[in-house]
CSV table of C-alpha atoms in Angstrom, one decimal:
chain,number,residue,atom,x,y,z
A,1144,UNK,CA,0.0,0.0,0.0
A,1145,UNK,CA,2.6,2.3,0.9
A,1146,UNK,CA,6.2,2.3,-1.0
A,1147,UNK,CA,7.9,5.5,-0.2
A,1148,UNK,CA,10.4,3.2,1.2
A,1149,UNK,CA,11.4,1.3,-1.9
A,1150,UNK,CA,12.4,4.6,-3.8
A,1151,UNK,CA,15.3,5.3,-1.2
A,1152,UNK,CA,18.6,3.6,-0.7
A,1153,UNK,CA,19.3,0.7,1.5
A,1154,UNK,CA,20.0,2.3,4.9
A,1155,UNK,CA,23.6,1.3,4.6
A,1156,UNK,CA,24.4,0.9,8.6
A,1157,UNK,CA,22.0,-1.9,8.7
A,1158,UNK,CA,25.1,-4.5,6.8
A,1159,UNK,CA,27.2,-3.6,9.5
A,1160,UNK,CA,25.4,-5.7,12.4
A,1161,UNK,CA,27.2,-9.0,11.5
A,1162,UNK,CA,31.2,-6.8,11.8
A,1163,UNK,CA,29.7,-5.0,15.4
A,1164,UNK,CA,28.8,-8.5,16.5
A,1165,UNK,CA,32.5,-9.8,15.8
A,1166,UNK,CA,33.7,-6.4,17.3
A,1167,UNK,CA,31.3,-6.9,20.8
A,1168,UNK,CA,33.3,-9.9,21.1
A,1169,UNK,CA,36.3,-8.8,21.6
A,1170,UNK,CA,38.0,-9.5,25.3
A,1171,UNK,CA,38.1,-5.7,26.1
A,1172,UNK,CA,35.1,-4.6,24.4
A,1173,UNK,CA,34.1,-3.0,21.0
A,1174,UNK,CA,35.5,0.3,20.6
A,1175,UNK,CA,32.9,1.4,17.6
A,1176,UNK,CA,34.6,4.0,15.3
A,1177,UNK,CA,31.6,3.5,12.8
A,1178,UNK,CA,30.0,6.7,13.7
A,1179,UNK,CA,29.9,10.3,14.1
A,1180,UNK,CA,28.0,10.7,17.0
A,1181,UNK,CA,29.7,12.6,19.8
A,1182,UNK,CA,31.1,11.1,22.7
A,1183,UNK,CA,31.7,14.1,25.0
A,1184,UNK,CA,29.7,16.2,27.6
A,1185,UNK,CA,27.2,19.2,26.2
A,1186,UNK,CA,28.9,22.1,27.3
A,1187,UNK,CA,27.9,23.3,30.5
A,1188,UNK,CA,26.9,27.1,29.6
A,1189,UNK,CA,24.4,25.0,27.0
A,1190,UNK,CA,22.8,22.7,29.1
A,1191,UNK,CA,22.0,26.0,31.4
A,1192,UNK,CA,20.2,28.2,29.1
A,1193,UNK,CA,18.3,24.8,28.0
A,1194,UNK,CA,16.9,24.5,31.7
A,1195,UNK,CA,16.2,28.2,32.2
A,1196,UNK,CA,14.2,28.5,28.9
A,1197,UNK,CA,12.1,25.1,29.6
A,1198,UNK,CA,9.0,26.6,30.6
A,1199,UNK,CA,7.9,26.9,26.7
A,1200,UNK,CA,3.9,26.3,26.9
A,1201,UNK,CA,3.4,28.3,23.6
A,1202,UNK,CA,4.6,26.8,20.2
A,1203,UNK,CA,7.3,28.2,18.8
A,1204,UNK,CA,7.9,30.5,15.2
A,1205,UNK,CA,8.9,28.6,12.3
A,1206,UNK,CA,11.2,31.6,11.9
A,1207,UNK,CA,12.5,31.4,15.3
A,1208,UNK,CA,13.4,33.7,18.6
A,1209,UNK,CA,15.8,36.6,17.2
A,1210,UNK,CA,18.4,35.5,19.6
A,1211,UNK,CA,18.6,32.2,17.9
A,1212,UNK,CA,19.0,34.1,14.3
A,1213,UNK,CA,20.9,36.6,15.8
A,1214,UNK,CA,23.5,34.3,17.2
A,1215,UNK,CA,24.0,32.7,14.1
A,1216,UNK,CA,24.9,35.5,12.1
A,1217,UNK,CA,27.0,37.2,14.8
A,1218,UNK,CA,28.9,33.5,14.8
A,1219,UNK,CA,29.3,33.5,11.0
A,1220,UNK,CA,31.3,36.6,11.4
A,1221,UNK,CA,33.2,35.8,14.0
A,1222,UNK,CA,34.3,32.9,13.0
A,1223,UNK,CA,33.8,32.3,8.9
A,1224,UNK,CA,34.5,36.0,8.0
A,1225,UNK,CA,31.0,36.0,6.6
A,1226,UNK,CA,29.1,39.4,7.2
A,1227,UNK,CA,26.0,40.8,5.7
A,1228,UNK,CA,23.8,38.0,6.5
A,1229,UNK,CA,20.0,39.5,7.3
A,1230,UNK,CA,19.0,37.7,10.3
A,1231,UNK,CA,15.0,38.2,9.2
A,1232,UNK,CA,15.6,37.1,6.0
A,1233,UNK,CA,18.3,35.4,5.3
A,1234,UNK,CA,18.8,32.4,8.1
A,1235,UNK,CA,16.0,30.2,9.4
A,1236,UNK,CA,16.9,27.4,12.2
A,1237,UNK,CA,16.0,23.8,11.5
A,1238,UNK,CA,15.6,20.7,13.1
A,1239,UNK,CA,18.9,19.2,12.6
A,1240,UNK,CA,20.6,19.7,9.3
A,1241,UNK,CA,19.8,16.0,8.5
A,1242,UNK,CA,16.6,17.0,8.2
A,1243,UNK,CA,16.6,19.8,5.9
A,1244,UNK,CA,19.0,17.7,4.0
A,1245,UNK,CA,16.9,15.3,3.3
A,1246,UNK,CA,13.8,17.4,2.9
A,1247,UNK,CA,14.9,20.2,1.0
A,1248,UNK,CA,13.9,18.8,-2.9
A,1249,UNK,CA,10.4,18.4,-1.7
A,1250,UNK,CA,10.0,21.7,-0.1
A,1251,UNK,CA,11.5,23.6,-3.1
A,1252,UNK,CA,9.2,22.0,-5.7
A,1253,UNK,CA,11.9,19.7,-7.1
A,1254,UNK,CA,10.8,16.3,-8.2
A,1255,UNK,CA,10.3,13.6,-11.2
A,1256,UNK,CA,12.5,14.9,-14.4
A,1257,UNK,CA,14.8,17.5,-12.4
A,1258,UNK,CA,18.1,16.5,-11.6
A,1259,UNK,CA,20.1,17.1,-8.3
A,1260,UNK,CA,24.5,16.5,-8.1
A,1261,UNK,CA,25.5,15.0,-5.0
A,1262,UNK,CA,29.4,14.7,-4.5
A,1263,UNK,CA,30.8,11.1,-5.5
A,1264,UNK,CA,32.1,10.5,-2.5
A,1265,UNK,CA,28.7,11.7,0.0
A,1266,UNK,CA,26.6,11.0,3.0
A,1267,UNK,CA,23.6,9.3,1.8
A,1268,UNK,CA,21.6,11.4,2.7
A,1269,UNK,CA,21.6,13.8,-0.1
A,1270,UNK,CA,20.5,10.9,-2.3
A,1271,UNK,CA,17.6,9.7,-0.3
A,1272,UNK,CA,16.6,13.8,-0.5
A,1273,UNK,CA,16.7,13.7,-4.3
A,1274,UNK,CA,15.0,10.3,-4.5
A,1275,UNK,CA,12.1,10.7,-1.4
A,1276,UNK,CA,11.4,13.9,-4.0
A,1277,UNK,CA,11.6,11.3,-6.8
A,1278,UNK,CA,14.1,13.7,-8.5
A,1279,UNK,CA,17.3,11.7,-10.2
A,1280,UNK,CA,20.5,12.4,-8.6
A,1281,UNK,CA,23.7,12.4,-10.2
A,1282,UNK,CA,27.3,11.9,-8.4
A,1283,UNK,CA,29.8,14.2,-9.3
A,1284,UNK,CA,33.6,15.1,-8.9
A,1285,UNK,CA,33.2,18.6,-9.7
A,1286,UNK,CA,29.3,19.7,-10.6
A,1287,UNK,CA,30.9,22.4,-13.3
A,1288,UNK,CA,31.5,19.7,-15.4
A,1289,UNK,CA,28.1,18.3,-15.8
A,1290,UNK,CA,26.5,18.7,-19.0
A,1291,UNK,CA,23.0,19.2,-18.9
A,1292,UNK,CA,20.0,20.9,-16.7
A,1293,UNK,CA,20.4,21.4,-13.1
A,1294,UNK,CA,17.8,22.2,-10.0
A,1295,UNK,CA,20.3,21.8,-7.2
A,1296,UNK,CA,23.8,20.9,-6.8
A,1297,UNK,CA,25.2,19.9,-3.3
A,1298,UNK,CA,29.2,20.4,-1.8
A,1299,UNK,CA,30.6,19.5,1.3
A,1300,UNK,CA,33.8,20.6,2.6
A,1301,UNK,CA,35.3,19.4,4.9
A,1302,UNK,CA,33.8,16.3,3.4
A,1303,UNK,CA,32.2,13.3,5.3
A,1304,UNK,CA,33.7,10.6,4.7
A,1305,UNK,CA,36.7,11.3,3.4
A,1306,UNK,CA,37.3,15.1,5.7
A,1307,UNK,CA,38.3,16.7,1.8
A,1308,UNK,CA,38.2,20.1,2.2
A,1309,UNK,CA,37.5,22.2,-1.4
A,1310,UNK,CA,39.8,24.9,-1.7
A,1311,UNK,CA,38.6,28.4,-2.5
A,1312,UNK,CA,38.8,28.5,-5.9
A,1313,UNK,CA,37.2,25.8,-6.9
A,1314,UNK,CA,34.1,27.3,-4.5
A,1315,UNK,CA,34.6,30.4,-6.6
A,1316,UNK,CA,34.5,28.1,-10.1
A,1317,UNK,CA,31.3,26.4,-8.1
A,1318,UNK,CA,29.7,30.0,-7.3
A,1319,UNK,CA,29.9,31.6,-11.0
A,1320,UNK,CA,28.7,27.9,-12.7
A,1321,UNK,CA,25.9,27.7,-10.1
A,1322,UNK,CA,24.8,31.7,-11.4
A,1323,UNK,CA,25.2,31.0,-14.7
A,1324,UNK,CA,23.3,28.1,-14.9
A,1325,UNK,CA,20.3,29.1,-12.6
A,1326,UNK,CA,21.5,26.1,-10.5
A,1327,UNK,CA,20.9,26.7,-6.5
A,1328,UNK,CA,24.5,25.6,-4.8
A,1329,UNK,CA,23.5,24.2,-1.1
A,1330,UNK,CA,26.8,24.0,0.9
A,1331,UNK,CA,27.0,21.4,3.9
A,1332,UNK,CA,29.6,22.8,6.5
A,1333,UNK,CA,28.6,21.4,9.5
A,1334,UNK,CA,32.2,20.2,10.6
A,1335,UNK,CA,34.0,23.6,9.2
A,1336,UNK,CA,35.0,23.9,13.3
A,1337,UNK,CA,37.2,21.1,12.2
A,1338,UNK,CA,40.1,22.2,10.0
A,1339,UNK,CA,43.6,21.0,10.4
A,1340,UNK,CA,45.7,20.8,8.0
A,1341,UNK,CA,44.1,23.7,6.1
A,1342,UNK,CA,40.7,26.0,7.2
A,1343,UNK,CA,37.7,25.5,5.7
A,1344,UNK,CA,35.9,28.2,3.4
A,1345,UNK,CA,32.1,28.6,3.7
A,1346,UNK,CA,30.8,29.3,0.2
A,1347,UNK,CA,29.2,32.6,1.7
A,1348,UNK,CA,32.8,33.9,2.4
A,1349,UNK,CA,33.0,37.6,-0.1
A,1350,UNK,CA,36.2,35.9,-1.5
A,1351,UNK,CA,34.3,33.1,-2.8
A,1352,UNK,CA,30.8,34.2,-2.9
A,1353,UNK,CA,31.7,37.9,-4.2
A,1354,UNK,CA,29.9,39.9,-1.8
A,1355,UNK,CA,26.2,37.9,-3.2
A,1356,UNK,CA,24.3,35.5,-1.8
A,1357,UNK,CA,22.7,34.8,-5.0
A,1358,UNK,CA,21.8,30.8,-5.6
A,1359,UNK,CA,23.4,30.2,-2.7
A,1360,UNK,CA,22.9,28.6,0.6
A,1361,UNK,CA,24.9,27.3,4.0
A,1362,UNK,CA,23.8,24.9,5.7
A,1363,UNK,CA,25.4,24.5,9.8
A,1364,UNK,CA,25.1,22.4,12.5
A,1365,UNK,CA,25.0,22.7,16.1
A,1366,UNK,CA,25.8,18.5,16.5
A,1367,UNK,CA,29.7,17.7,15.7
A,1368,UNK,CA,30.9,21.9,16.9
A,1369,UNK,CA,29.1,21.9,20.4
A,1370,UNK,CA,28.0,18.1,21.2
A,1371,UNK,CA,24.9,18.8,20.3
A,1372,UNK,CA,23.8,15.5,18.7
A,1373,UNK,CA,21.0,15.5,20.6
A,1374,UNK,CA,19.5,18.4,20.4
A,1375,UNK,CA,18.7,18.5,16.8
A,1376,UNK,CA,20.0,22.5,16.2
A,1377,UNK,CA,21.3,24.3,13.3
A,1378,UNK,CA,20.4,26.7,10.3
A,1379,UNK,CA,20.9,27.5,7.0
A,1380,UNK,CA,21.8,30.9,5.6
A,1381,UNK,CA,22.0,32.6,1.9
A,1382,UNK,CA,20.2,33.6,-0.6
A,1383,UNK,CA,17.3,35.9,0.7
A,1384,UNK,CA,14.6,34.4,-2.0
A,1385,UNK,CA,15.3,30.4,-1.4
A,1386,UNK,CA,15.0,31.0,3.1
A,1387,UNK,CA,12.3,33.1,2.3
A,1388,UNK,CA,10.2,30.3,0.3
A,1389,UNK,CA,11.6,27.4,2.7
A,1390,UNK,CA,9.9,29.4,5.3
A,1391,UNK,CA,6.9,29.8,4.1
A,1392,UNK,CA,6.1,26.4,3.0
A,1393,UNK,CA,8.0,25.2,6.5
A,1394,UNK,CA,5.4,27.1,8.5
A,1395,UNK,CA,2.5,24.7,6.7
A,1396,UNK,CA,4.6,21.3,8.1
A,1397,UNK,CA,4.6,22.8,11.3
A,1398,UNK,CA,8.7,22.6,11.2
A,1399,UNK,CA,9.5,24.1,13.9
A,1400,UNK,CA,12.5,24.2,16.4
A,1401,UNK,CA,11.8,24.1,20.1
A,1402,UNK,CA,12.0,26.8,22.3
A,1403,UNK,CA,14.5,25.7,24.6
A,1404,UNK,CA,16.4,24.1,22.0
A,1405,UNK,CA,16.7,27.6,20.2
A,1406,UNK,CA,18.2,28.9,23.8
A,1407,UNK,CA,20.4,26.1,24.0
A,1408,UNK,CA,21.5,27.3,20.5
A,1409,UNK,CA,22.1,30.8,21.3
A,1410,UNK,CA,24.1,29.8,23.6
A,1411,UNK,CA,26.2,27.8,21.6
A,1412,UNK,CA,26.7,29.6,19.1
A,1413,UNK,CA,27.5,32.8,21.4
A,1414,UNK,CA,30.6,30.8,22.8
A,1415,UNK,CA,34.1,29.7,20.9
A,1416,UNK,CA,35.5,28.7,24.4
A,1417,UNK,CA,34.2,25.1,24.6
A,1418,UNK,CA,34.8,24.9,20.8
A,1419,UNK,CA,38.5,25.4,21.4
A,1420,UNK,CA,38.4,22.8,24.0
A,1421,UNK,CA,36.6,20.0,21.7
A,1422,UNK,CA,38.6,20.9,19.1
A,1423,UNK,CA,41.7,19.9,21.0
A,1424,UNK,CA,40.1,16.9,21.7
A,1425,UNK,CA,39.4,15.6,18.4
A,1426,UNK,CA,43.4,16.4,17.2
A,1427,UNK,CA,45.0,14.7,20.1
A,1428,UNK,CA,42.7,11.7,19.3
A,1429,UNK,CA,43.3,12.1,15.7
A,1430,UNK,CA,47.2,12.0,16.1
A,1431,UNK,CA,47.7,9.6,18.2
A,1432,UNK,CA,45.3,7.0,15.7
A,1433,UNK,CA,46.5,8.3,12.4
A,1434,UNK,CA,49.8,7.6,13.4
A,1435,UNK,CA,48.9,3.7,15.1
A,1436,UNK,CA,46.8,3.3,11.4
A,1437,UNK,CA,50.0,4.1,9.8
A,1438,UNK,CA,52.3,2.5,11.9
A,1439,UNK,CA,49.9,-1.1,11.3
A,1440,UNK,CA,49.9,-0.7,7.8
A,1441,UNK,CA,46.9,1.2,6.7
A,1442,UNK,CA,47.2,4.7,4.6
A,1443,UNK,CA,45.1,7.6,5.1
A,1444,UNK,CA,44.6,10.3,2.6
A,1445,UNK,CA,42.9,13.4,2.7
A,1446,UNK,CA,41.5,13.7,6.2
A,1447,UNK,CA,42.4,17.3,6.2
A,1448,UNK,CA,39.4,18.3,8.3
A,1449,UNK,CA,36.0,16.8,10.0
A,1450,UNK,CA,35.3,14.0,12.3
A,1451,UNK,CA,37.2,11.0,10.4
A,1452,UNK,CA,40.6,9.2,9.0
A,1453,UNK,CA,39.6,8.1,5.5
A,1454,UNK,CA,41.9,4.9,5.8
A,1455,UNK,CA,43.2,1.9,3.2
A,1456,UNK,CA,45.0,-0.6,3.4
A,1457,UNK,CA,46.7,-2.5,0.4
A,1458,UNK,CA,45.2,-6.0,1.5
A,1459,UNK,CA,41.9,-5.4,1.6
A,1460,UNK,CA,38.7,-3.8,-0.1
A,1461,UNK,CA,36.4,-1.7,1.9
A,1462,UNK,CA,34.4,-4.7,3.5
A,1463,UNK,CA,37.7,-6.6,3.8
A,1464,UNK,CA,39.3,-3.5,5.8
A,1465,UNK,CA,36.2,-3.4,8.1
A,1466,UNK,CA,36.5,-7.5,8.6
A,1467,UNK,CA,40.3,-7.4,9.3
A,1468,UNK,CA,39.4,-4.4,12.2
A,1469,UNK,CA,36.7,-6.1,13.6
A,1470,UNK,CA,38.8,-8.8,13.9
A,1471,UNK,CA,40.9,-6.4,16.7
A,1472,UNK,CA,37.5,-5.5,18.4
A,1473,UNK,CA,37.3,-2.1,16.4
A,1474,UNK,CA,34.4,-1.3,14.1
A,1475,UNK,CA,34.6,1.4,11.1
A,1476,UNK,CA,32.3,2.2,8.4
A,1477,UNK,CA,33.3,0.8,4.8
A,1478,UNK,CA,34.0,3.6,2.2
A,1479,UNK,CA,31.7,2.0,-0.1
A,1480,UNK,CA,28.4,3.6,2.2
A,1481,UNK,CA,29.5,6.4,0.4
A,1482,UNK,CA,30.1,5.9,-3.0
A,1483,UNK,CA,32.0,3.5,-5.6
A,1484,UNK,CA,34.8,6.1,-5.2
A,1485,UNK,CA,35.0,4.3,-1.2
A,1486,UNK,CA,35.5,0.8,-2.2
A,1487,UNK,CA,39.1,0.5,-1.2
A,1488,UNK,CA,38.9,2.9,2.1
A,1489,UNK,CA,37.3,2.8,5.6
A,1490,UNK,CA,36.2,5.9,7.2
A,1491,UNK,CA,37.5,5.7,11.0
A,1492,UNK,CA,35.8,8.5,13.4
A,1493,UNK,CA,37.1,10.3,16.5
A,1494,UNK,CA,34.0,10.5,18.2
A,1495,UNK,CA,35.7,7.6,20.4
A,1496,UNK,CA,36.3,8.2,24.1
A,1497,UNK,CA,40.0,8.6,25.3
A,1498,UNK,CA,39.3,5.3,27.2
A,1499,UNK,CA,38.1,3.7,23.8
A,1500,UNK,CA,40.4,5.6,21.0
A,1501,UNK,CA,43.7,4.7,23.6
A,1502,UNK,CA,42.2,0.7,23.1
A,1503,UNK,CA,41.8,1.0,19.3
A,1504,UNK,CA,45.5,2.2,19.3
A,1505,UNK,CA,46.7,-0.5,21.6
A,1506,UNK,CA,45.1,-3.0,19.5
A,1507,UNK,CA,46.6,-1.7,16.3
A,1508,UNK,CA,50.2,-1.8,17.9
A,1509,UNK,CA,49.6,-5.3,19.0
């Protein structure tokens, strides 16, 4: 009767269960590296303005509290050297970025005979988007060498899996190909806290965007820069027309952002401090495992920023790399989730405890 399902991909984590079983049965315990889900505490300063807003007995504004919107454009030029952002017009919160991901074809009228690009190597989400709007997606290298009509095209830098981050100029090629072709360009930077061998550029930066936010939109997250997995916070910023039409047909859904999760969210974004402290986190977890994957065997390339070591190793395919891990008690995700440009690579995340990263290295030294 109902078949919605069938038009979207397999959900890919599901093939895992037999590798986490192996893992689980390791002496010390599985230390699962198959996910991006933070680990760590939700900063304190956040979990405060989440209990003093909590008495929210009126529904909340699609559009959401002007502290929320505020926040979020103040943070964009503090930290991404974006400025001229209208917070009435030109950012609306959203209910995880997941969400608007996935949902974004079908509330911008794109569906059966359009075509949206989705990077080659991508999160599936931006294909079961394009699909649940029964719109045909394409994976691309580079979407200024597609030849033919285009509705939407999406980038992500730093890239999940593989933690790619696109340098300016190709942004800038993105930009003018994305004008010229009437082609909305929706960027996903939700791990642009994450840089390290190189910063991340949001596609709204005036270097890259030329002072326009013309067919363009950001799209940020609250979950890998602040812990905030759980909350379900971020935004998306740009172009004045597209946040103005997602609005209005948002308000119909009834999408709409809690109250206290907006405070929690003004809050975060009003604070670098706890950022700062994740942040060193994440690299002293990353060192210490990219150098044990090296040491063992494996090679990881790219990786210059996000939550993951995109990993191979010259025995083994993707499933093979995730079989030969398990075998040690440690569980990644196979690079072919993402894409056939994934079959030979793993994608290994941080979002490990000390406790459980320190294991995972152990393990690989043994």
């Amino acid at each position: 009767m109902f078949e919605t399902s069938s038009r979207l991909p397999d959900f890919p984590w599901d093939k895992l269960a037999p590798y986490k079983q192996k893992a689980a049965a390791h002496p010390d315990g599985i230390v699962d590296l198959s996910v991006g889900s933070p680990v760590d505490p939700v900063p304190a300063l956040v979990k405060q303005a989440l209990a003093d807003a909590a008495d929210a007995p009126a529904y909340p504004t699609t559009i959401g509290t002007s502290a929320a919107r505020q926040a979020a454009v103040d943070w964009m030029a503090r930290r991404l050297d974006v400025a001229g952002v209208d917070p009435q017009s030109g950012v609306l919160p959203v209910i995880g970025t997941k969400e608007l991901i996935m949902m974004l074809p079908t509330l911008l009228g794109i569906g059966a005979g359009d075509t949206v690009l989705i990077p080659d190597l991508a999160y599936p989400t931006y294909e079961a988007g394009a699909a649940l709007a029964r719109a045909t997606s394409v994976p691309v290298a580079d979407p200024t060498t597609y030849d033919g009509p285009v509705r939407v095209a999406y980038l992500n830098s730093p890239r999940n899996p593989s933690g790619e981050i696109t340098p300016p100029a190709d942004l800038r090629r993105a930009v003018e190909w994305a004008r010229a072709n009437d082609v909305l360009l929706v960027s996903d930077e939700c791990y642009t806290e994450f840089g390290w061998d190189e910063k991340p550029v949001s596609v709204l930066h005036p270097a890259v965007s030329g002072g326009s936010f013309d067919n363009l939109l950001a799209v940020h997250s609250l979950s890998k820069r602040s812990n905030l997995a759980g909350y379900r916070g971020g935004f998306v910023a740009g172009d004045p027309t597209v946040v103005t039409e997602l609005l209005a047909v948002r308000k119909h859904a009834g999408l709409m952002v809690p109250s206290p999760i907006q405070a929690a969210m003004a809050a975060a974004f009003s604070d670098d401090a706890h950022v700062e402290e994740q942040r060193a986190r994440y690299l002293r977890r990353r060192s210490v495992l990219r150098d044990a994957l090296t040491d063992a065997g494996w090679e990881i390339t790219l990786s210059n920023g996000g939550l993951y070591l995109w990993a191979s190793h010259p025995s083994y395919d993707a499933y093979g790399s995730v079989g030969a891990l398990a075998d040690r008690g440690i569980l990644v995700a196979p690079g072919a989730f993402y894409g056939t440009a994934g079959d030979r690579h793993v994608r290994v995340a941080l979002t490990g405890t000390d406790e459980r990263i320190d294991a995972a290295v152990k393990r690989l030294q043994e």
